[in-house]
Coordinates of C-alpha atoms in Angstrom, one line a residue:
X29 CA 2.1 -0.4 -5.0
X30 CA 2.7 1.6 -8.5
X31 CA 3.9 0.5 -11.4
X32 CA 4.9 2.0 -14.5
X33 CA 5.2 1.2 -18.2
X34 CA 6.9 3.3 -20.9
X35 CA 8.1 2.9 -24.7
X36 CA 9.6 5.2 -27.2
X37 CA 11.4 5.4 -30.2
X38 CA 13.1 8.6 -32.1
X39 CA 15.8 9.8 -34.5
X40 CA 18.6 11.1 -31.9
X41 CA 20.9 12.6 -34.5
X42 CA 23.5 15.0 -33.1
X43 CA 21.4 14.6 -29.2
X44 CA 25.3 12.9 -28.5
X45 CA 27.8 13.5 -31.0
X46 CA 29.1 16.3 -33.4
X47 CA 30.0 13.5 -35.6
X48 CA 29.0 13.9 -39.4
X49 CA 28.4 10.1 -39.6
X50 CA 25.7 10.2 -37.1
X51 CA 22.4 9.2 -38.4
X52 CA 21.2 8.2 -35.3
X53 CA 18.0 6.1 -34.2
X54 CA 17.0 5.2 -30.4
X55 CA 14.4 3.1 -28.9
X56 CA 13.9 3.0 -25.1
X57 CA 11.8 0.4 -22.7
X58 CA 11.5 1.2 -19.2
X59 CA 9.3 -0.8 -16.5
X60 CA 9.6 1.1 -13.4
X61 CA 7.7 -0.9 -9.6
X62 CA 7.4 0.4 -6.2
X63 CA 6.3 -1.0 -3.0
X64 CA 5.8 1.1 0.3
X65 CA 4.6 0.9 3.8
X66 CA 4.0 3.6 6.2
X67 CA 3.0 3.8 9.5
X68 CA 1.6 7.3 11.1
X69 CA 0.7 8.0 14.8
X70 CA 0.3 11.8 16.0
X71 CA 4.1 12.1 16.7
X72 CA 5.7 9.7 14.1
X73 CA 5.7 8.3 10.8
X74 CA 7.6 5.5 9.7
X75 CA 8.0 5.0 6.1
X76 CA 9.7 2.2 4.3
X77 CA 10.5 1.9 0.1
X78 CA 11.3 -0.8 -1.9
X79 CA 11.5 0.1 -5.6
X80 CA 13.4 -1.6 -9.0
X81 CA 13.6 0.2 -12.5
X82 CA 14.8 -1.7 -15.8
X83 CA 16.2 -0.3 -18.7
X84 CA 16.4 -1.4 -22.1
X85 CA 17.9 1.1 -24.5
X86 CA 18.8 0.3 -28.1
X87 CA 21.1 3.1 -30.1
X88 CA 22.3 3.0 -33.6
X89 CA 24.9 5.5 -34.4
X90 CA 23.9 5.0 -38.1
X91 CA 22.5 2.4 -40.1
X92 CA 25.4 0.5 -40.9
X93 CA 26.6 0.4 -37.6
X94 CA 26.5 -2.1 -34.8
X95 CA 23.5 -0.6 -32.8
X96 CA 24.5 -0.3 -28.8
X97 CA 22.1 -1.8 -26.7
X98 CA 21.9 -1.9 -22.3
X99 CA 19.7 -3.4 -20.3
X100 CA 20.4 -1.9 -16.9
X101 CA 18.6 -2.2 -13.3
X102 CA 18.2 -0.1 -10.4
X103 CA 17.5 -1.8 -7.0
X104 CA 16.4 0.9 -4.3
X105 CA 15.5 0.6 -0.3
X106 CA 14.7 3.1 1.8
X107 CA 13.6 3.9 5.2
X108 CA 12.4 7.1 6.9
X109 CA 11.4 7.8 10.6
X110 CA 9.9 11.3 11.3
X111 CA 9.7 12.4 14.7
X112 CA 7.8 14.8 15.9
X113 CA 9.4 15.7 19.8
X114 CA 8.1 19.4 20.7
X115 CA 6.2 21.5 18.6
X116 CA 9.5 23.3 18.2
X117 CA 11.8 20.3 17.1
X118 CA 11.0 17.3 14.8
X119 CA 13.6 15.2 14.1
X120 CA 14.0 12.7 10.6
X121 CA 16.2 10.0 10.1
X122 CA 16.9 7.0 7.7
X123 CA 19.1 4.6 6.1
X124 CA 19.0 4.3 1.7
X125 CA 20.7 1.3 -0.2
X126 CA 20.9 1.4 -3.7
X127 CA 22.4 -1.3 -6.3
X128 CA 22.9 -0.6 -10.1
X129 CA 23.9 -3.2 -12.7
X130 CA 24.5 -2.7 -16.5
X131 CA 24.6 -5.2 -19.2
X132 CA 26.3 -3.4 -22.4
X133 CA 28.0 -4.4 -25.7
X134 CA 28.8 -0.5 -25.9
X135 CA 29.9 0.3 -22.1
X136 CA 30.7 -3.4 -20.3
X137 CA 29.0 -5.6 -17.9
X138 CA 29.5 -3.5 -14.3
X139 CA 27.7 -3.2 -10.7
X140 CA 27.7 -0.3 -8.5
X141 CA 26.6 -0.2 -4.7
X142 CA 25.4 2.9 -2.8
X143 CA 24.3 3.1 1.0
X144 CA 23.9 6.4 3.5
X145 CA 22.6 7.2 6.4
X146 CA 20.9 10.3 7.1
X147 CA 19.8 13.0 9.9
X148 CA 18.1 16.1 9.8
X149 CA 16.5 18.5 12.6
X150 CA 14.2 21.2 12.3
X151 CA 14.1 24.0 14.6
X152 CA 11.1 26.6 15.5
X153 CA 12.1 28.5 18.1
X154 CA 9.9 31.6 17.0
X155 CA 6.7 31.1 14.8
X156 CA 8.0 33.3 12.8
X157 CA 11.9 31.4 12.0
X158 CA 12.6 27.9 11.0
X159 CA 15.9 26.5 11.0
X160 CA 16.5 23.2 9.2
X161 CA 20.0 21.6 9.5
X162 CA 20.6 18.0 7.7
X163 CA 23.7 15.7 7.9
X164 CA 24.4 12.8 5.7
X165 CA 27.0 10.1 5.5
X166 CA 27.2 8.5 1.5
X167 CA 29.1 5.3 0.7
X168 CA 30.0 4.7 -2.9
X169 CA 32.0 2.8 -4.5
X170 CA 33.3 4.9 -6.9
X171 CA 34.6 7.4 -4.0
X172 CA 34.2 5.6 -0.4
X173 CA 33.0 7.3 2.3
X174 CA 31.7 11.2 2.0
X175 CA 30.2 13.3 4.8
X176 CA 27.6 15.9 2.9
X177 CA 25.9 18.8 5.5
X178 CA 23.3 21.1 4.7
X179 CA 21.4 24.1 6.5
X180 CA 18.5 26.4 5.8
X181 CA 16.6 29.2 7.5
X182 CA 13.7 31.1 6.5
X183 CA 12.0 34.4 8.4
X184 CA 8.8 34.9 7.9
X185 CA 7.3 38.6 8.2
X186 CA 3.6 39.5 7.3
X187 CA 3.4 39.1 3.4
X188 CA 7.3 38.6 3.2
X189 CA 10.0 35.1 3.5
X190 CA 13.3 35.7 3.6
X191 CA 15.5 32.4 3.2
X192 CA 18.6 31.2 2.8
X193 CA 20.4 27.7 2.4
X194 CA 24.1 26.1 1.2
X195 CA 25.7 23.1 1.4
X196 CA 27.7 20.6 0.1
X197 CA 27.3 17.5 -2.7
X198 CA 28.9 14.9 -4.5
X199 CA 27.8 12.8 -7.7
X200 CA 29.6 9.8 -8.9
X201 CA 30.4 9.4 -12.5
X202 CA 27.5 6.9 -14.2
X203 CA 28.1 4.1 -16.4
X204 CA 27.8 6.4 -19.6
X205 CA 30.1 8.7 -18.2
X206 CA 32.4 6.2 -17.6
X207 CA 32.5 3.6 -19.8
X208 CA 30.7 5.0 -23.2
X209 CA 32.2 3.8 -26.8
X210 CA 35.1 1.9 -25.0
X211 CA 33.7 -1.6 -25.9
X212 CA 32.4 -0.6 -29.6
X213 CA 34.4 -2.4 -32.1
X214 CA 36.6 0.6 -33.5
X215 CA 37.7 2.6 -35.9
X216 CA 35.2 5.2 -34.4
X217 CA 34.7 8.4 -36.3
X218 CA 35.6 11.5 -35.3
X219 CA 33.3 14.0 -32.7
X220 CA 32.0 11.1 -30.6
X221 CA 31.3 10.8 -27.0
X222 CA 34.4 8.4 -25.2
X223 CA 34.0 7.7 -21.8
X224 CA 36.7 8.0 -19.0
X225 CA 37.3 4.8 -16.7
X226 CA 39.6 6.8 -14.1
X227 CA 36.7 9.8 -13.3
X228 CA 36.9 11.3 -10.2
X229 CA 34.0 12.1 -8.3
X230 CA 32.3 15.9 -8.8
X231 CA 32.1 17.8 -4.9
X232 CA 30.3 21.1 -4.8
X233 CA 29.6 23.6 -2.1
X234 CA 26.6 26.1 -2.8
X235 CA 24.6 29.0 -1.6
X236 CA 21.7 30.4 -2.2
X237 CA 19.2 33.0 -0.8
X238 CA 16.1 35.0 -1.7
X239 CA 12.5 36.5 -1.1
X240 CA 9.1 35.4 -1.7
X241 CA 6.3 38.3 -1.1
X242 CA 2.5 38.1 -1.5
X243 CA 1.4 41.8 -1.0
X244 CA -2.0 40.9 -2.7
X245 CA -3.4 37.6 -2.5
X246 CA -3.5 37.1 -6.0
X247 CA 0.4 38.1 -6.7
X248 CA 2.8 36.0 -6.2
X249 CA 6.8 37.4 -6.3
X250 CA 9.9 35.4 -5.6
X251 CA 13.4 36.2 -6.5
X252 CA 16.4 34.0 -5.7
X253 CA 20.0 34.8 -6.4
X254 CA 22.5 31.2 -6.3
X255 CA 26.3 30.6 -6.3
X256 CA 27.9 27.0 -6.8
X257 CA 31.5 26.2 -6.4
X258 CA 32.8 22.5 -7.7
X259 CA 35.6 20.3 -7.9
X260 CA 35.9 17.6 -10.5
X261 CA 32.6 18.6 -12.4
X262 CA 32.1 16.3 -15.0
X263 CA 31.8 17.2 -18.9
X264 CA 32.9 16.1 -22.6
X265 CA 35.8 18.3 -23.6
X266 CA 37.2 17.7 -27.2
X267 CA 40.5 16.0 -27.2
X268 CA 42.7 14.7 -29.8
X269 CA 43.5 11.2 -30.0
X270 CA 46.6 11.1 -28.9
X271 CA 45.8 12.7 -25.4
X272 CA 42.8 9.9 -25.0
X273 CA 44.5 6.7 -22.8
X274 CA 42.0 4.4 -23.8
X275 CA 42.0 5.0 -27.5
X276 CA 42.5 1.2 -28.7
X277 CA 39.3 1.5 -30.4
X278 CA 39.7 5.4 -32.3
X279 CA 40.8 6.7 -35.3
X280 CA 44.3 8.7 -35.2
X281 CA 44.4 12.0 -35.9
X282 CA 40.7 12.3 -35.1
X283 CA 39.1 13.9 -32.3
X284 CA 36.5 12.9 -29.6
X285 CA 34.1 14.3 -26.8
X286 CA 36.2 12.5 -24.5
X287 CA 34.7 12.6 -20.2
X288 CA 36.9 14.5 -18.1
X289 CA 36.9 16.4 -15.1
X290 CA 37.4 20.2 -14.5
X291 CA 39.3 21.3 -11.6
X292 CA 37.1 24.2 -10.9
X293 CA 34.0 25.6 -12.1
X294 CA 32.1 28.8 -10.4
X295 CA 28.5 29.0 -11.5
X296 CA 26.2 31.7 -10.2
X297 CA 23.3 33.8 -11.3
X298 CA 19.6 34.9 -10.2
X299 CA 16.1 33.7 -11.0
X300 CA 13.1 36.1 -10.4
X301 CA 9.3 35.0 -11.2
X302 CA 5.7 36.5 -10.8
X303 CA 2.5 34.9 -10.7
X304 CA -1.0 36.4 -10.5
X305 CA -4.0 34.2 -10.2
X306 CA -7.7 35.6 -10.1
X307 CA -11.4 34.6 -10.2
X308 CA -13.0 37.1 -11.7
X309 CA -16.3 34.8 -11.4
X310 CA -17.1 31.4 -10.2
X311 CA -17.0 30.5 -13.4
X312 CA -14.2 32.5 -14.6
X313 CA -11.0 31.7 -13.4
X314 CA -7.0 33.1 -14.6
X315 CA -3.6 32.3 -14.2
X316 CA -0.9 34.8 -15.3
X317 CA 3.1 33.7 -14.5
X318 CA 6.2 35.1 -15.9
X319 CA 9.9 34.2 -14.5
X320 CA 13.5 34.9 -15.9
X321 CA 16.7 33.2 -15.2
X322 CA 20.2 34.2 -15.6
X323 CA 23.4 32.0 -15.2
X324 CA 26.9 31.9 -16.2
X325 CA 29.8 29.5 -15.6
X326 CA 33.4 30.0 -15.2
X327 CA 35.5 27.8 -16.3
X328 CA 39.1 28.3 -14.7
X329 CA 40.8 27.2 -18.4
X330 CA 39.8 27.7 -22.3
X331 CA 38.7 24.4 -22.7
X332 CA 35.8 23.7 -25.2
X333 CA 33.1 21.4 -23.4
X334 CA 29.7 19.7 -24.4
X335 CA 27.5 21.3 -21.7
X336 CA 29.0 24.0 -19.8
X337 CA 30.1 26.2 -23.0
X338 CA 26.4 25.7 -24.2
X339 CA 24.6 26.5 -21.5
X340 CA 21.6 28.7 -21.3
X341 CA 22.8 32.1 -20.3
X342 CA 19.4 34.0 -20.2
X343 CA 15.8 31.9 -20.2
X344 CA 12.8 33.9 -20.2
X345 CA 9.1 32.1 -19.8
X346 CA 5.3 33.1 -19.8
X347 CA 2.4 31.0 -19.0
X348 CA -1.5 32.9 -19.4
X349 CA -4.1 30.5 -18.2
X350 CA -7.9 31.0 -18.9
X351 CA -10.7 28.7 -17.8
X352 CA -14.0 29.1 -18.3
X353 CA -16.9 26.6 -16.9
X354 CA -15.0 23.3 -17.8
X355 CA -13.3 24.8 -20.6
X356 CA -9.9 25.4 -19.9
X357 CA -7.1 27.5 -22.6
X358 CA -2.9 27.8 -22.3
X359 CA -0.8 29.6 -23.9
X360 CA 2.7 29.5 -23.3
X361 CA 6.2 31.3 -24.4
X362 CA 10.0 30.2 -23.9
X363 CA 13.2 32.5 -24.4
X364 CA 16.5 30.5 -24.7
X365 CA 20.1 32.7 -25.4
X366 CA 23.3 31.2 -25.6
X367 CA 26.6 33.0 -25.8
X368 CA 27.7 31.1 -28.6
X369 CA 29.3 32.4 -32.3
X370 CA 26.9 32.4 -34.7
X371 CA 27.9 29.5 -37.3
X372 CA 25.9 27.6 -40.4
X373 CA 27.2 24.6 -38.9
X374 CA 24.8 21.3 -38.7
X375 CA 26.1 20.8 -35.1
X376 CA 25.7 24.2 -33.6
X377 CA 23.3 24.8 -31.6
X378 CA 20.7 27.7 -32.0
X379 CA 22.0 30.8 -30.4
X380 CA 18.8 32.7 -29.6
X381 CA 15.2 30.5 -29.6
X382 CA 11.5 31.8 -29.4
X383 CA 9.1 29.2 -29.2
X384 CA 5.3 29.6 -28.6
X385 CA 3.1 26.6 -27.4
X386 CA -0.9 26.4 -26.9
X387 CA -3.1 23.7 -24.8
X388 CA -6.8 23.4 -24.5
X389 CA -8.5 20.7 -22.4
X390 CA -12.1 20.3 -21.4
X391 CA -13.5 17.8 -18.5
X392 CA -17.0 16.2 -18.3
X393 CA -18.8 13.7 -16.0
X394 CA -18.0 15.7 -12.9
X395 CA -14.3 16.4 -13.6
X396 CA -14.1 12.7 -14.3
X397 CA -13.2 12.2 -17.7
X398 CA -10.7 15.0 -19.6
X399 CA -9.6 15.3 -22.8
X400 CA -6.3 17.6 -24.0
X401 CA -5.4 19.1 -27.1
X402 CA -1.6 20.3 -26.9
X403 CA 0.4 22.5 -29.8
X404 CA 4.1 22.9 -29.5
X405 CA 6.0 25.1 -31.5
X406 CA 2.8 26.9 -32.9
X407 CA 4.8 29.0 -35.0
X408 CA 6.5 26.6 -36.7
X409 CA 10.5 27.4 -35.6
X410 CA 13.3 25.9 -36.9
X411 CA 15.6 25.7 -34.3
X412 CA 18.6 23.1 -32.5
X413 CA 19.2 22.4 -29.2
X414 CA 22.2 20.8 -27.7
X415 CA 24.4 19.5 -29.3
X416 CA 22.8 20.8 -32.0
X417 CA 19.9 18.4 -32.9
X418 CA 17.6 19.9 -34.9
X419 CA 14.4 19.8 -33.0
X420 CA 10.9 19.4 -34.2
X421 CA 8.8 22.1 -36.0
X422 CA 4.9 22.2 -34.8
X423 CA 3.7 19.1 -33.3
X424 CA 1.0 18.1 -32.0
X425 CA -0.5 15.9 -29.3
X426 CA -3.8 14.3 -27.7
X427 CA -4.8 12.6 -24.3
X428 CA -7.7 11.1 -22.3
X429 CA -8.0 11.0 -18.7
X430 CA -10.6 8.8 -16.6
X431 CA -11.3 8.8 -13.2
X432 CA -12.7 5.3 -12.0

């Protein structure tokens, strides 16, 4: 059994909207509870998972506004039976049942119910080659039945891997998607997010394939290179009143981020990383990692959207470890580039960001107890992140750890 416990509350200007009312303030509650079973013998393991996760999220668009608030509830249950049948072939299969309720003066009072039943099969004919091939029927209620198939390989050679994988998904719009601001007493200002009761669900199909190497024990290389091709895919585009059906509650003339789904969307790119991790003594111990990603999206129209037009294009990061005795120091660096125009707008996000963060922890007692000194943003950036929220300068934070 597990159970969790968390509570936060922030400014969220401009984490939603573009609007140049929003002085917005958020507080979350979540209580999260699992309960498992298993059951292992030398050729099977049975596994079984109950688990429930409340909500409670309060969001005020600005202080003389109505603030929105949800309670929502997630009811999950599922169960797994991993077969081991030849050395060569092991067989899993399962059931999943999931049940989600909101409770929202901003989005409504709705229920959603979500079952499938799953099958997948692993293949070793050669030590060397595995072959992985799952199948999966969904039931949702927002799209009915959906059959979703996925395969993998990967070819092993010495200090080489070579592996591959594609297949197909499908997400349902969620509640927010669906159903955001329609409930709010109106006129709502300009440049915020309206949700879209007739969303269709987003299919993709996608590819991938790539090589990890170890040449030297310490290195580690891996470079992937990805292609995804959806249907439907989900964003906020911004649309005038006039083309919004369920505008009862919006200001004419204005526009909104209003939910809608693009007919096609191609995104593809490559990801490389290294690692290198060394003893140099017993008690001397490094860590080195560096990877890069790339990714663009094509859009098949000129539409403006909330996410996909402000997507990373390039991401660069660096970790350097060092630990000495129980003395332990981090420093890390992050590279974010946009293909955005450069405006001195309040609601544009940063085009290029460079930020530089630093750790140091120590632990005692026999690895016991630890303690943790973190510093984001050492350099003090200013800098804003989708949509354009200004994000904090240097911050810092503390923790404790004890091992009973």
């Amino acid at each position: 059994y597990r159970s969790a416990f968390d509570y936060r509350s922030f400014d969220a200007q401009y984490f939603y909207t573009r609007s140049i009312a929003d002085k917005a303030f958020e507080t979350t509650q979540l209580a999260w509870n699992t309960v498992g079973f298993n059951r292992q013998s030398d050729k099977s393991k049975v596994e079984l998972d109950f688990s429930w996760r409340y909500n409670h999220d309060e969001y005020a668009f600005n202080p003389k506004s109505k603030p929105s608030v949800h309670f929502t509830n997630t009811f999950n249950l599922q169960f797994i039976h991993k077969l081991n049948v030849k050395k060569w072939f092991k067989i899993t299969y399962g059931a999943q049942g999931e049940a989600k309720t909101i409770r929202s003066n901003d989005r409504g009072n709705h229920q959603n119910l979500r079952a499938g039943l799953f099958l997948g099969m692993k293949f070793i004919p050669v030590k060397s080659l595995s072959i992985q091939a799952t199948i999966r029927e969904d039931f949702d209620q927002n799209y009915g039945f959906e059959f979703c198939p996925q395969l993998s390989a990967a070819w092993s050679y010495k200090f080489i891997t070579l592996r591959a994988n594609g297949g197909k998904t499908i997400r349902a719009a969620d509640f927010t998607e669906r159903y955001i601001s329609n409930y709010l007493p109106g006129p709502l200002s300009s440049g915020r997010n309206i949700g879209n009761p007739s969303l269709e669900a987003e299919r993709s199909w996608s590819v991938e394939g790539g090589i990890d190497a170890s040449p030297l024990p310490p290195i580690k290389i891996s470079i992937t290179g990805f292609s995804r091709w959806s249907k439907n895919l989900i964003d906020y585009t911004t649309t005038a009143f006039e083309n919004i059906p369920n505008n009862q509650n919006l200001t004419p003339g204005a526009s909104y981020f209003y939910a809608q789904n693009i007919s096609a969307v191609q995104t593809k790119g490559f990801e490389a990383s290294f690692n290198y991790d060394q003893d140099i003594a017993d008690i001397v111990k490094t860590g080195f990692q560096i990877g890069y990603l790339y990714s663009i999206s094509d859009l098949n129209s000129n539409i403006t959207t909330k996410y996909i037009t402000n997507q990373t294009r390039h991401l660069l990061n660096g970790n350097l470890v060092l630990r000495v005795l129980n003395l332990q120091t981090e420093l890390a660096v992050l590279y974010k580039w946009r293909p955005i125009d450069e405006t001195n707008s309040l609601t544009q996000p940063s085009k290029e960001i460079v930020l530089v963060n630093g750790a140091i922890s120590a632990s005692f007692f026999k690895q016991r107890l630890s303690a943790r000194l973190q510093c984001e943003n050492l350099a003090n950036r200013i800098y804003r992140d989708v949509l354009g929220a200004q994000m904090p300068g240097r911050w810092y934070s503390a923790g404790l750890q004890f091992k009973f």
